[in-house]
JSON list of C-alpha atoms in Angstrom, two decimals:
[
{"chain": "P", "resi": 1, "resn": "MET", "atom": "CA", "xyz": [122.73, -101.04, -29.62]},
{"chain": "P", "resi": 2, "resn": "SER", "atom": "CA", "xyz": [120.24, -103.57, -30.89]},
{"chain": "P", "resi": 3, "resn": "THR", "atom": "CA", "xyz": [118.86, -106.31, -28.65]},
{"chain": "P", "resi": 4, "resn": "SER", "atom": "CA", "xyz": [120.48, -108.95, -30.82]},
{"chain": "P", "resi": 5, "resn": "THR", "atom": "CA", "xyz": [123.37, -109.48, -33.20]},
{"chain": "P", "resi": 6, "resn": "GLU", "atom": "CA", "xyz": [122.52, -113.01, -34.35]},
{"chain": "P", "resi": 7, "resn": "GLY", "atom": "CA", "xyz": [118.73, -113.16, -34.09]},
{"chain": "P", "resi": 8, "resn": "GLY", "atom": "CA", "xyz": [118.55, -114.11, -30.41]},
{"chain": "P", "resi": 9, "resn": "LYS", "atom": "CA", "xyz": [117.03, -111.94, -27.71]},
{"chain": "P", "resi": 10, "resn": "ILE", "atom": "CA", "xyz": [117.90, -111.82, -24.03]},
{"chain": "P", "resi": 11, "resn": "PHE", "atom": "CA", "xyz": [115.41, -110.76, -21.35]},
{"chain": "P", "resi": 12, "resn": "LEU", "atom": "CA", "xyz": [116.54, -110.05, -17.79]},
{"chain": "P", "resi": 13, "resn": "VAL", "atom": "CA", "xyz": [113.39, -110.87, -15.84]},
{"chain": "P", "resi": 14, "resn": "GLY", "atom": "CA", "xyz": [112.45, -110.32, -12.21]},
{"chain": "P", "resi": 15, "resn": "GLY", "atom": "CA", "xyz": [110.81, -113.44, -10.80]},
{"chain": "P", "resi": 16, "resn": "GLY", "atom": "CA", "xyz": [109.24, -111.64, -7.86]},
{"chain": "P", "resi": 17, "resn": "PRO", "atom": "CA", "xyz": [109.34, -112.64, -4.19]},
{"chain": "P", "resi": 18, "resn": "GLY", "atom": "CA", "xyz": [108.04, -116.21, -4.50]},
{"chain": "P", "resi": 19, "resn": "ASP", "atom": "CA", "xyz": [104.30, -116.22, -5.09]},
{"chain": "P", "resi": 20, "resn": "PRO", "atom": "CA", "xyz": [103.64, -116.88, -8.81]},
{"chain": "P", "resi": 21, "resn": "GLU", "atom": "CA", "xyz": [100.67, -114.51, -8.63]},
{"chain": "P", "resi": 22, "resn": "LEU", "atom": "CA", "xyz": [103.07, -111.68, -7.76]},
{"chain": "P", "resi": 23, "resn": "ILE", "atom": "CA", "xyz": [105.08, -111.80, -10.98]},
{"chain": "P", "resi": 24, "resn": "THR", "atom": "CA", "xyz": [104.16, -109.38, -13.74]},
{"chain": "P", "resi": 25, "resn": "LEU", "atom": "CA", "xyz": [101.99, -110.38, -16.68]},
{"chain": "P", "resi": 26, "resn": "LYS", "atom": "CA", "xyz": [104.96, -109.69, -18.96]},
{"chain": "P", "resi": 27, "resn": "ALA", "atom": "CA", "xyz": [107.20, -112.00, -16.94]},
{"chain": "P", "resi": 28, "resn": "GLN", "atom": "CA", "xyz": [104.57, -114.73, -17.03]},
{"chain": "P", "resi": 29, "resn": "ARG", "atom": "CA", "xyz": [104.22, -114.42, -20.80]},
{"chain": "P", "resi": 30, "resn": "LEU", "atom": "CA", "xyz": [107.97, -114.61, -21.31]},
{"chain": "P", "resi": 31, "resn": "LEU", "atom": "CA", "xyz": [108.30, -117.70, -19.10]},
{"chain": "P", "resi": 32, "resn": "GLN", "atom": "CA", "xyz": [105.64, -119.40, -21.19]},
{"chain": "P", "resi": 33, "resn": "THR", "atom": "CA", "xyz": [107.02, -118.42, -24.60]},
{"chain": "P", "resi": 34, "resn": "ALA", "atom": "CA", "xyz": [110.82, -118.23, -24.26]},
{"chain": "P", "resi": 35, "resn": "ASP", "atom": "CA", "xyz": [112.88, -120.94, -25.93]},
{"chain": "P", "resi": 36, "resn": "LEU", "atom": "CA", "xyz": [115.22, -121.10, -22.95]},
{"chain": "P", "resi": 37, "resn": "VAL", "atom": "CA", "xyz": [114.86, -119.96, -19.33]},
{"chain": "P", "resi": 38, "resn": "VAL", "atom": "CA", "xyz": [118.06, -119.78, -17.27]},
{"chain": "P", "resi": 39, "resn": "SER", "atom": "CA", "xyz": [117.13, -119.48, -13.61]},
{"chain": "P", "resi": 40, "resn": "ASP", "atom": "CA", "xyz": [118.75, -118.67, -10.30]},
{"chain": "P", "resi": 41, "resn": "ARG", "atom": "CA", "xyz": [118.63, -121.50, -7.76]},
{"chain": "P", "resi": 42, "resn": "LEU", "atom": "CA", "xyz": [116.47, -119.51, -5.33]},
{"chain": "P", "resi": 43, "resn": "ILE", "atom": "CA", "xyz": [113.48, -119.24, -7.66]},
{"chain": "P", "resi": 44, "resn": "PRO", "atom": "CA", "xyz": [110.61, -121.22, -6.03]},
{"chain": "P", "resi": 45, "resn": "GLN", "atom": "CA", "xyz": [109.24, -124.26, -7.84]},
{"chain": "P", "resi": 46, "resn": "GLN", "atom": "CA", "xyz": [105.80, -122.69, -8.14]},
{"chain": "P", "resi": 47, "resn": "VAL", "atom": "CA", "xyz": [107.31, -119.98, -10.36]},
{"chain": "P", "resi": 48, "resn": "LEU", "atom": "CA", "xyz": [109.44, -122.42, -12.35]},
{"chain": "P", "resi": 49, "resn": "ASP", "atom": "CA", "xyz": [106.27, -124.40, -13.08]},
{"chain": "P", "resi": 50, "resn": "LEU", "atom": "CA", "xyz": [105.24, -121.54, -15.39]},
{"chain": "P", "resi": 51, "resn": "VAL", "atom": "CA", "xyz": [108.11, -122.34, -17.79]},
{"chain": "P", "resi": 52, "resn": "SER", "atom": "CA", "xyz": [106.85, -124.07, -20.94]},
{"chain": "P", "resi": 53, "resn": "HIS", "atom": "CA", "xyz": [110.07, -124.91, -22.78]},
{"chain": "P", "resi": 54, "resn": "GLU", "atom": "CA", "xyz": [113.69, -125.57, -21.82]},
{"chain": "P", "resi": 55, "resn": "LEU", "atom": "CA", "xyz": [114.69, -124.70, -18.25]},
{"chain": "P", "resi": 56, "resn": "ARG", "atom": "CA", "xyz": [118.18, -124.67, -16.80]},
{"chain": "P", "resi": 57, "resn": "ILE", "atom": "CA", "xyz": [118.75, -123.98, -13.10]},
{"chain": "P", "resi": 58, "resn": "ALA", "atom": "CA", "xyz": [121.92, -122.87, -11.33]},
{"chain": "P", "resi": 59, "resn": "ARG", "atom": "CA", "xyz": [123.82, -125.70, -9.70]},
{"chain": "P", "resi": 60, "resn": "LYS", "atom": "CA", "xyz": [124.77, -125.79, -6.02]},
{"chain": "P", "resi": 61, "resn": "THR", "atom": "CA", "xyz": [128.38, -124.64, -5.77]},
{"chain": "P", "resi": 62, "resn": "ALA", "atom": "CA", "xyz": [129.19, -123.92, -2.14]},
{"chain": "P", "resi": 63, "resn": "GLY", "atom": "CA", "xyz": [131.61, -121.02, -1.91]},
{"chain": "P", "resi": 64, "resn": "LYS", "atom": "CA", "xyz": [131.88, -120.76, -5.70]},
{"chain": "P", "resi": 65, "resn": "SER", "atom": "CA", "xyz": [129.21, -118.23, -6.61]},
{"chain": "P", "resi": 66, "resn": "ASP", "atom": "CA", "xyz": [131.33, -116.67, -9.36]},
{"chain": "P", "resi": 67, "resn": "GLN", "atom": "CA", "xyz": [131.78, -120.06, -11.00]},
{"chain": "P", "resi": 68, "resn": "ALA", "atom": "CA", "xyz": [128.04, -120.70, -10.91]},
{"chain": "P", "resi": 69, "resn": "GLN", "atom": "CA", "xyz": [127.37, -117.23, -12.33]},
{"chain": "P", "resi": 70, "resn": "ASP", "atom": "CA", "xyz": [129.74, -117.86, -15.23]},
{"chain": "P", "resi": 71, "resn": "GLU", "atom": "CA", "xyz": [127.94, -121.10, -16.06]},
{"chain": "P", "resi": 72, "resn": "LEU", "atom": "CA", "xyz": [124.55, -119.38, -16.10]},
{"chain": "P", "resi": 73, "resn": "LEU", "atom": "CA", "xyz": [125.78, -116.72, -18.49]},
{"chain": "P", "resi": 74, "resn": "ASP", "atom": "CA", "xyz": [127.41, -119.31, -20.73]},
{"chain": "P", "resi": 75, "resn": "TRP", "atom": "CA", "xyz": [124.07, -121.12, -20.97]},
{"chain": "P", "resi": 76, "resn": "CYS", "atom": "CA", "xyz": [122.42, -117.86, -22.03]},
{"chain": "P", "resi": 77, "resn": "MET", "atom": "CA", "xyz": [125.01, -117.33, -24.74]},
{"chain": "P", "resi": 78, "resn": "GLU", "atom": "CA", "xyz": [124.46, -120.85, -26.07]},
{"chain": "P", "resi": 79, "resn": "GLY", "atom": "CA", "xyz": [120.82, -120.02, -26.65]},
{"chain": "P", "resi": 80, "resn": "LEU", "atom": "CA", "xyz": [121.49, -116.59, -28.10]},
{"chain": "P", "resi": 81, "resn": "LYS", "atom": "CA", "xyz": [123.95, -117.98, -30.64]},
{"chain": "P", "resi": 82, "resn": "LYS", "atom": "CA", "xyz": [121.18, -120.34, -31.80]},
{"chain": "P", "resi": 83, "resn": "GLY", "atom": "CA", "xyz": [118.89, -117.36, -32.35]},
{"chain": "P", "resi": 84, "resn": "GLN", "atom": "CA", "xyz": [116.69, -118.25, -29.39]},
{"chain": "P", "resi": 85, "resn": "THR", "atom": "CA", "xyz": [114.64, -116.04, -27.10]},
{"chain": "P", "resi": 86, "resn": "VAL", "atom": "CA", "xyz": [116.36, -116.41, -23.73]},
{"chain": "P", "resi": 87, "resn": "VAL", "atom": "CA", "xyz": [115.04, -115.40, -20.32]},
{"chain": "P", "resi": 88, "resn": "ARG", "atom": "CA", "xyz": [117.54, -114.87, -17.52]},
{"chain": "P", "resi": 89, "resn": "LEU", "atom": "CA", "xyz": [115.27, -115.33, -14.51]},
{"chain": "P", "resi": 90, "resn": "LYS", "atom": "CA", "xyz": [116.31, -113.74, -11.21]},
{"chain": "P", "resi": 91, "resn": "ILE", "atom": "CA", "xyz": [114.66, -113.69, -7.80]},
{"chain": "P", "resi": 92, "resn": "GLY", "atom": "CA", "xyz": [112.95, -110.44, -6.79]},
{"chain": "P", "resi": 93, "resn": "ASP", "atom": "CA", "xyz": [114.06, -107.51, -8.93]},
{"chain": "P", "resi": 94, "resn": "PRO", "atom": "CA", "xyz": [117.23, -108.04, -11.00]},
{"chain": "P", "resi": 95, "resn": "LEU", "atom": "CA", "xyz": [118.65, -104.59, -10.29]},
{"chain": "P", "resi": 96, "resn": "LEU", "atom": "CA", "xyz": [118.28, -104.71, -6.49]},
{"chain": "P", "resi": 97, "resn": "PHE", "atom": "CA", "xyz": [121.14, -106.80, -5.05]},
{"chain": "P", "resi": 98, "resn": "GLY", "atom": "CA", "xyz": [120.69, -109.22, -7.94]},
{"chain": "P", "resi": 99, "resn": "ARG", "atom": "CA", "xyz": [123.88, -108.58, -9.95]},
{"chain": "P", "resi": 100, "resn": "GLY", "atom": "CA", "xyz": [121.58, -107.46, -12.74]},
{"chain": "P", "resi": 101, "resn": "GLY", "atom": "CA", "xyz": [123.72, -104.46, -13.64]},
{"chain": "P", "resi": 102, "resn": "GLU", "atom": "CA", "xyz": [126.77, -106.69, -13.97]},
{"chain": "P", "resi": 103, "resn": "GLU", "atom": "CA", "xyz": [124.87, -108.99, -16.32]},
{"chain": "P", "resi": 104, "resn": "VAL", "atom": "CA", "xyz": [123.71, -106.09, -18.49]},
{"chain": "P", "resi": 105, "resn": "LEU", "atom": "CA", "xyz": [127.34, -105.02, -18.94]},
{"chain": "P", "resi": 106, "resn": "TRP", "atom": "CA", "xyz": [128.41, -108.62, -19.61]},
{"chain": "P", "resi": 107, "resn": "PHE", "atom": "CA", "xyz": [125.88, -109.07, -22.41]},
{"chain": "P", "resi": 108, "resn": "ARG", "atom": "CA", "xyz": [126.66, -105.65, -23.87]},
{"chain": "P", "resi": 109, "resn": "GLU", "atom": "CA", "xyz": [130.31, -106.62, -24.20]},
{"chain": "P", "resi": 110, "resn": "ARG", "atom": "CA", "xyz": [129.14, -109.51, -26.36]},
{"chain": "P", "resi": 111, "resn": "GLY", "atom": "CA", "xyz": [126.83, -107.44, -28.53]},
{"chain": "P", "resi": 112, "resn": "TYR", "atom": "CA", "xyz": [123.49, -108.01, -26.83]},
{"chain": "P", "resi": 113, "resn": "GLU", "atom": "CA", "xyz": [121.31, -105.43, -25.10]},
{"chain": "P", "resi": 114, "resn": "PRO", "atom": "CA", "xyz": [119.17, -107.15, -22.45]},
{"chain": "P", "resi": 115, "resn": "ILE", "atom": "CA", "xyz": [115.52, -106.19, -22.26]},
{"chain": "P", "resi": 116, "resn": "LEU", "atom": "CA", "xyz": [114.75, -105.49, -18.59]},
{"chain": "P", "resi": 117, "resn": "VAL", "atom": "CA", "xyz": [111.55, -106.71, -16.95]},
{"chain": "P", "resi": 118, "resn": "PRO", "atom": "CA", "xyz": [111.16, -105.53, -13.33]},
{"chain": "P", "resi": 119, "resn": "GLY", "atom": "CA", "xyz": [110.01, -107.71, -10.48]},
{"chain": "P", "resi": 120, "resn": "ILE", "atom": "CA", "xyz": [108.70, -107.16, -6.97]},
{"chain": "P", "resi": 121, "resn": "SER", "atom": "CA", "xyz": [111.55, -107.32, -4.46]},
{"chain": "P", "resi": 122, "resn": "SER", "atom": "CA", "xyz": [111.18, -109.03, -1.10]},
{"chain": "P", "resi": 123, "resn": "ALA", "atom": "CA", "xyz": [112.56, -105.78, 0.34]},
{"chain": "P", "resi": 124, "resn": "PHE", "atom": "CA", "xyz": [109.02, -104.45, -0.14]},
{"chain": "P", "resi": 125, "resn": "SER", "atom": "CA", "xyz": [106.86, -107.57, -0.22]},
{"chain": "P", "resi": 126, "resn": "ALA", "atom": "CA", "xyz": [108.24, -109.13, 2.99]},
{"chain": "P", "resi": 127, "resn": "PRO", "atom": "CA", "xyz": [107.35, -106.15, 5.22]},
{"chain": "P", "resi": 128, "resn": "MET", "atom": "CA", "xyz": [103.86, -106.10, 3.71]},
{"chain": "P", "resi": 129, "resn": "ALA", "atom": "CA", "xyz": [103.49, -109.85, 4.29]},
{"chain": "P", "resi": 130, "resn": "ALA", "atom": "CA", "xyz": [104.34, -109.19, 7.95]},
{"chain": "P", "resi": 131, "resn": "THR", "atom": "CA", "xyz": [101.93, -106.21, 8.14]},
{"chain": "P", "resi": 132, "resn": "ILE", "atom": "CA", "xyz": [104.80, -103.78, 8.57]},
{"chain": "P", "resi": 133, "resn": "PRO", "atom": "CA", "xyz": [104.40, -100.35, 6.94]},
{"chain": "P", "resi": 134, "resn": "VAL", "atom": "CA", "xyz": [107.96, -99.31, 6.12]},
{"chain": "P", "resi": 135, "resn": "THR", "atom": "CA", "xyz": [106.70, -95.72, 6.12]},
{"chain": "P", "resi": 136, "resn": "HIS", "atom": "CA", "xyz": [103.96, -94.47, 8.42]},
{"chain": "P", "resi": 137, "resn": "ARG", "atom": "CA", "xyz": [102.86, -90.94, 9.14]},
{"chain": "P", "resi": 138, "resn": "GLY", "atom": "CA", "xyz": [104.48, -89.66, 12.32]},
{"chain": "P", "resi": 139, "resn": "VAL", "atom": "CA", "xyz": [106.60, -92.80, 12.74]},
{"chain": "P", "resi": 140, "resn": "ALA", "atom": "CA", "xyz": [108.77, -93.52, 9.70]},
{"chain": "P", "resi": 141, "resn": "ASP", "atom": "CA", "xyz": [109.42, -91.18, 6.79]},
{"chain": "P", "resi": 142, "resn": "GLN", "atom": "CA", "xyz": [112.41, -92.91, 5.17]},
{"chain": "P", "resi": 143, "resn": "VAL", "atom": "CA", "xyz": [113.53, -96.40, 4.21]},
{"chain": "P", "resi": 144, "resn": "ILE", "atom": "CA", "xyz": [117.04, -97.73, 3.67]},
{"chain": "P", "resi": 145, "resn": "ILE", "atom": "CA", "xyz": [117.55, -101.06, 1.92]},
{"chain": "P", "resi": 146, "resn": "THR", "atom": "CA", "xyz": [120.88, -102.79, 2.35]},
{"chain": "P", "resi": 147, "resn": "THR", "atom": "CA", "xyz": [122.41, -106.25, 2.41]},
{"chain": "P", "resi": 148, "resn": "GLY", "atom": "CA", "xyz": [124.13, -108.35, 5.03]},
{"chain": "P", "resi": 149, "resn": "ARG", "atom": "CA", "xyz": [126.64, -109.55, 2.46]},
{"chain": "P", "resi": 150, "resn": "GLY", "atom": "CA", "xyz": [128.87, -106.87, 1.01]},
{"chain": "P", "resi": 151, "resn": "THR", "atom": "CA", "xyz": [131.62, -107.22, -1.59]},
{"chain": "P", "resi": 152, "resn": "LYS", "atom": "CA", "xyz": [133.69, -110.37, -1.04]},
{"chain": "P", "resi": 153, "resn": "GLY", "atom": "CA", "xyz": [131.81, -111.11, 2.18]},
{"chain": "P", "resi": 154, "resn": "SER", "atom": "CA", "xyz": [132.49, -107.76, 3.84]},
{"chain": "P", "resi": 155, "resn": "MET", "atom": "CA", "xyz": [129.95, -106.03, 6.03]},
{"chain": "P", "resi": 156, "resn": "PRO", "atom": "CA", "xyz": [128.29, -103.08, 4.26]},
{"chain": "P", "resi": 157, "resn": "ASN", "atom": "CA", "xyz": [128.36, -99.58, 5.71]},
{"chain": "P", "resi": 158, "resn": "LEU", "atom": "CA", "xyz": [125.21, -99.59, 7.82]},
{"chain": "P", "resi": 159, "resn": "PRO", "atom": "CA", "xyz": [123.31, -96.35, 8.51]},
{"chain": "P", "resi": 160, "resn": "ASP", "atom": "CA", "xyz": [123.35, -94.51, 11.83]},
{"chain": "P", "resi": 161, "resn": "TYR", "atom": "CA", "xyz": [120.23, -94.66, 13.95]},
{"chain": "P", "resi": 162, "resn": "HIS", "atom": "CA", "xyz": [117.41, -92.26, 13.23]},
{"chain": "P", "resi": 163, "resn": "PRO", "atom": "CA", "xyz": [114.05, -92.77, 14.97]},
{"chain": "P", "resi": 164, "resn": "THR", "atom": "CA", "xyz": [112.00, -92.15, 11.81]},
{"chain": "P", "resi": 165, "resn": "ARG", "atom": "CA", "xyz": [114.03, -94.52, 9.62]},
{"chain": "P", "resi": 166, "resn": "THR", "atom": "CA", "xyz": [113.15, -98.10, 8.68]},
{"chain": "P", "resi": 167, "resn": "LEU", "atom": "CA", "xyz": [116.07, -100.37, 7.82]},
{"chain": "P", "resi": 168, "resn": "VAL", "atom": "CA", "xyz": [115.47, -103.38, 5.57]},
{"chain": "P", "resi": 169, "resn": "VAL", "atom": "CA", "xyz": [118.33, -105.88, 5.29]},
{"chain": "P", "resi": 170, "resn": "LEU", "atom": "CA", "xyz": [118.43, -108.64, 2.69]},
{"chain": "P", "resi": 171, "resn": "MET", "atom": "CA", "xyz": [120.66, -111.72, 3.01]},
{"chain": "P", "resi": 172, "resn": "ALA", "atom": "CA", "xyz": [121.06, -111.05, 6.71]},
{"chain": "P", "resi": 173, "resn": "VAL", "atom": "CA", "xyz": [120.57, -114.38, 8.49]},
{"chain": "P", "resi": 174, "resn": "GLY", "atom": "CA", "xyz": [124.20, -115.47, 8.44]},
{"chain": "P", "resi": 175, "resn": "ARG", "atom": "CA", "xyz": [125.35, -112.07, 9.71]},
{"chain": "P", "resi": 176, "resn": "ALA", "atom": "CA", "xyz": [122.84, -111.62, 12.53]},
{"chain": "P", "resi": 177, "resn": "ALA", "atom": "CA", "xyz": [125.45, -111.40, 15.30]},
{"chain": "P", "resi": 178, "resn": "ASP", "atom": "CA", "xyz": [127.55, -108.89, 13.35]},
{"chain": "P", "resi": 179, "resn": "LEU", "atom": "CA", "xyz": [124.51, -106.80, 12.50]},
{"chain": "P", "resi": 180, "resn": "GLU", "atom": "CA", "xyz": [123.37, -106.74, 16.11]},
{"chain": "P", "resi": 181, "resn": "LYS", "atom": "CA", "xyz": [126.79, -105.68, 17.37]},
{"chain": "P", "resi": 182, "resn": "ILE", "atom": "CA", "xyz": [127.33, -102.94, 14.77]},
{"chain": "P", "resi": 183, "resn": "LEU", "atom": "CA", "xyz": [123.85, -101.45, 15.02]},
{"chain": "P", "resi": 184, "resn": "LEU", "atom": "CA", "xyz": [123.96, -101.34, 18.83]},
{"chain": "P", "resi": 185, "resn": "GLU", "atom": "CA", "xyz": [127.57, -100.36, 19.46]},
{"chain": "P", "resi": 186, "resn": "GLU", "atom": "CA", "xyz": [128.58, -98.32, 16.41]},
{"chain": "P", "resi": 187, "resn": "LYS", "atom": "CA", "xyz": [125.33, -96.99, 14.98]},
{"chain": "P", "resi": 188, "resn": "LYS", "atom": "CA", "xyz": [123.73, -96.28, 18.38]},
{"chain": "P", "resi": 189, "resn": "TYR", "atom": "CA", "xyz": [120.43, -98.06, 17.86]},
{"chain": "P", "resi": 190, "resn": "PRO", "atom": "CA", "xyz": [118.48, -98.46, 21.15]},
{"chain": "P", "resi": 191, "resn": "ILE", "atom": "CA", "xyz": [118.43, -102.03, 22.44]},
{"chain": "P", "resi": 192, "resn": "SER", "atom": "CA", "xyz": [114.61, -101.93, 22.44]},
{"chain": "P", "resi": 193, "resn": "THR", "atom": "CA", "xyz": [114.35, -101.12, 18.72]},
{"chain": "P", "resi": 194, "resn": "PRO", "atom": "CA", "xyz": [111.67, -103.43, 17.25]},
{"chain": "P", "resi": 195, "resn": "VAL", "atom": "CA", "xyz": [112.86, -105.98, 14.68]},
{"chain": "P", "resi": 196, "resn": "SER", "atom": "CA", "xyz": [111.25, -108.64, 12.55]},
{"chain": "P", "resi": 197, "resn": "TRP", "atom": "CA", "xyz": [112.54, -111.59, 10.56]},
{"chain": "P", "resi": 198, "resn": "VAL", "atom": "CA", "xyz": [110.33, -112.58, 7.62]},
{"chain": "P", "resi": 199, "resn": "GLU", "atom": "CA", "xyz": [111.34, -116.03, 6.42]},
{"chain": "P", "resi": 200, "resn": "ASN", "atom": "CA", "xyz": [110.30, -117.34, 2.98]},
{"chain": "P", "resi": 201, "resn": "ALA", "atom": "CA", "xyz": [108.13, -114.28, 2.36]},
{"chain": "P", "resi": 202, "resn": "ASN", "atom": "CA", "xyz": [105.22, -114.80, -0.03]},
{"chain": "P", "resi": 203, "resn": "CYS", "atom": "CA", "xyz": [105.74, -118.56, -0.11]},
{"chain": "P", "resi": 204, "resn": "PRO", "atom": "CA", "xyz": [103.56, -121.27, 1.46]},
{"chain": "P", "resi": 205, "resn": "GLU", "atom": "CA", "xyz": [106.12, -121.79, 4.25]},
{"chain": "P", "resi": 206, "resn": "GLU", "atom": "CA", "xyz": [106.25, -118.07, 5.15]},
{"chain": "P", "resi": 207, "resn": "ARG", "atom": "CA", "xyz": [107.00, -117.30, 8.80]},
{"chain": "P", "resi": 208, "resn": "THR", "atom": "CA", "xyz": [107.40, -114.05, 10.75]},
{"chain": "P", "resi": 209, "resn": "VAL", "atom": "CA", "xyz": [109.24, -113.63, 14.05]},
{"chain": "P", "resi": 210, "resn": "TYR", "atom": "CA", "xyz": [109.14, -110.39, 16.07]},
{"chain": "P", "resi": 211, "resn": "GLY", "atom": "CA", "xyz": [111.53, -109.18, 18.74]},
{"chain": "P", "resi": 212, "resn": "THR", "atom": "CA", "xyz": [113.96, -106.42, 19.69]},
{"chain": "P", "resi": 213, "resn": "LEU", "atom": "CA", "xyz": [117.42, -105.58, 18.43]},
{"chain": "P", "resi": 214, "resn": "GLU", "atom": "CA", "xyz": [119.20, -106.75, 21.59]},
{"chain": "P", "resi": 215, "resn": "ASN", "atom": "CA", "xyz": [117.99, -110.30, 20.81]},
{"chain": "P", "resi": 216, "resn": "LEU", "atom": "CA", "xyz": [118.55, -110.27, 17.05]},
{"chain": "P", "resi": 217, "resn": "ALA", "atom": "CA", "xyz": [121.09, -113.10, 16.88]},
{"chain": "P", "resi": 218, "resn": "LYS", "atom": "CA", "xyz": [119.35, -115.03, 19.66]},
{"chain": "P", "resi": 219, "resn": "MET", "atom": "CA", "xyz": [116.13, -115.01, 17.62]},
{"chain": "P", "resi": 220, "resn": "VAL", "atom": "CA", "xyz": [117.90, -116.65, 14.70]},
{"chain": "P", "resi": 221, "resn": "GLU", "atom": "CA", "xyz": [119.33, -119.39, 16.92]},
{"chain": "P", "resi": 222, "resn": "GLU", "atom": "CA", "xyz": [116.29, -120.08, 19.09]},
{"chain": "P", "resi": 223, "resn": "GLN", "atom": "CA", "xyz": [113.70, -119.80, 16.32]},
{"chain": "P", "resi": 224, "resn": "ASN", "atom": "CA", "xyz": [115.88, -121.63, 13.78]},
{"chain": "P", "resi": 225, "resn": "ILE", "atom": "CA", "xyz": [115.49, -118.86, 11.21]},
{"chain": "P", "resi": 226, "resn": "VAL", "atom": "CA", "xyz": [117.00, -119.82, 7.86]},
{"chain": "P", "resi": 227, "resn": "ALA", "atom": "CA", "xyz": [117.57, -118.09, 4.54]},
{"chain": "P", "resi": 228, "resn": "PRO", "atom": "CA", "xyz": [115.94, -116.63, 2.63]},
{"chain": "P", "resi": 229, "resn": "ALA", "atom": "CA", "xyz": [114.78, -114.19, 5.27]},
{"chain": "P", "resi": 230, "resn": "VAL", "atom": "CA", "xyz": [114.37, -110.43, 5.31]},
{"chain": "P", "resi": 231, "resn": "LEU", "atom": "CA", "xyz": [115.24, -108.36, 8.38]},
{"chain": "P", "resi": 232, "resn": "ILE", "atom": "CA", "xyz": [113.24, -105.22, 9.19]},
{"chain": "P", "resi": 233, "resn": "VAL", "atom": "CA", "xyz": [114.48, -102.84, 11.89]},
{"chain": "P", "resi": 234, "resn": "GLY", "atom": "CA", "xyz": [112.72, -99.76, 13.21]},
{"chain": "P", "resi": 235, "resn": "LEU", "atom": "CA", "xyz": [109.73, -98.37, 15.07]},
{"chain": "P", "resi": 236, "resn": "SER", "atom": "CA", "xyz": [107.46, -99.10, 12.10]},
{"chain": "P", "resi": 237, "resn": "VAL", "atom": "CA", "xyz": [107.76, -102.82, 12.90]},
{"chain": "P", "resi": 238, "resn": "GLY", "atom": "CA", "xyz": [105.43, -102.47, 15.88]},
{"chain": "P", "resi": 239, "resn": "ILE", "atom": "CA", "xyz": [102.83, -100.07, 14.48]},
{"chain": "P", "resi": 240, "resn": "LEU", "atom": "CA", "xyz": [100.36, -102.72, 13.31]},
{"chain": "P", "resi": 241, "resn": "ASN", "atom": "CA", "xyz": [101.72, -105.63, 15.36]},
{"chain": "P", "resi": 242, "resn": "THR", "atom": "CA", "xyz": [101.19, -104.62, 18.98]}
]
């Protein structure tokens, strides 16, 4: 399949974790040259400032994410039908909990093959910002990345405890109490398992809070942790932060 049926091109671009210096050179070039950039609402302003031409940003639609998604895709199609180069800008990496795969299929159904441009996900950049090695010789030899928000708001199937495993949870703030309960009671994590919340990773307002799993929800309440924040769980959290 060609990338275009009517002269337009669609790029599905990862906007990285927040710091404009952490986007790829290709992403930067596309933001500066595209006729139209259609952006997720979570993209920080410092990244949006790189856009040179028309920019459209997702509207706030509380509880209506599907409606907002439809509008974003419709905007992309408007540009494509005009023969424009369109960038669909997504936070982090489009194919890691970013609905990127769904968008590829959506554009294919309409005759367009998106060109994929990867981005750095906060699943990897947030632990590094907090000086947490998600793998470390003799401590952690595996990493599992999951989300606190499963299909239609359900809780995803969390992994059982293993002492050499690091668990990274995206979109977890609103499910802190559920995560704490499931990991402790069902997945048999020790109450003393080190945890860290990394809020606004790679942004000027970045903040890191450390604690243990038994206080996971309490940390959110007492420290006023807000989204976007990445949760890291496992012994690797304390290796470089003791």
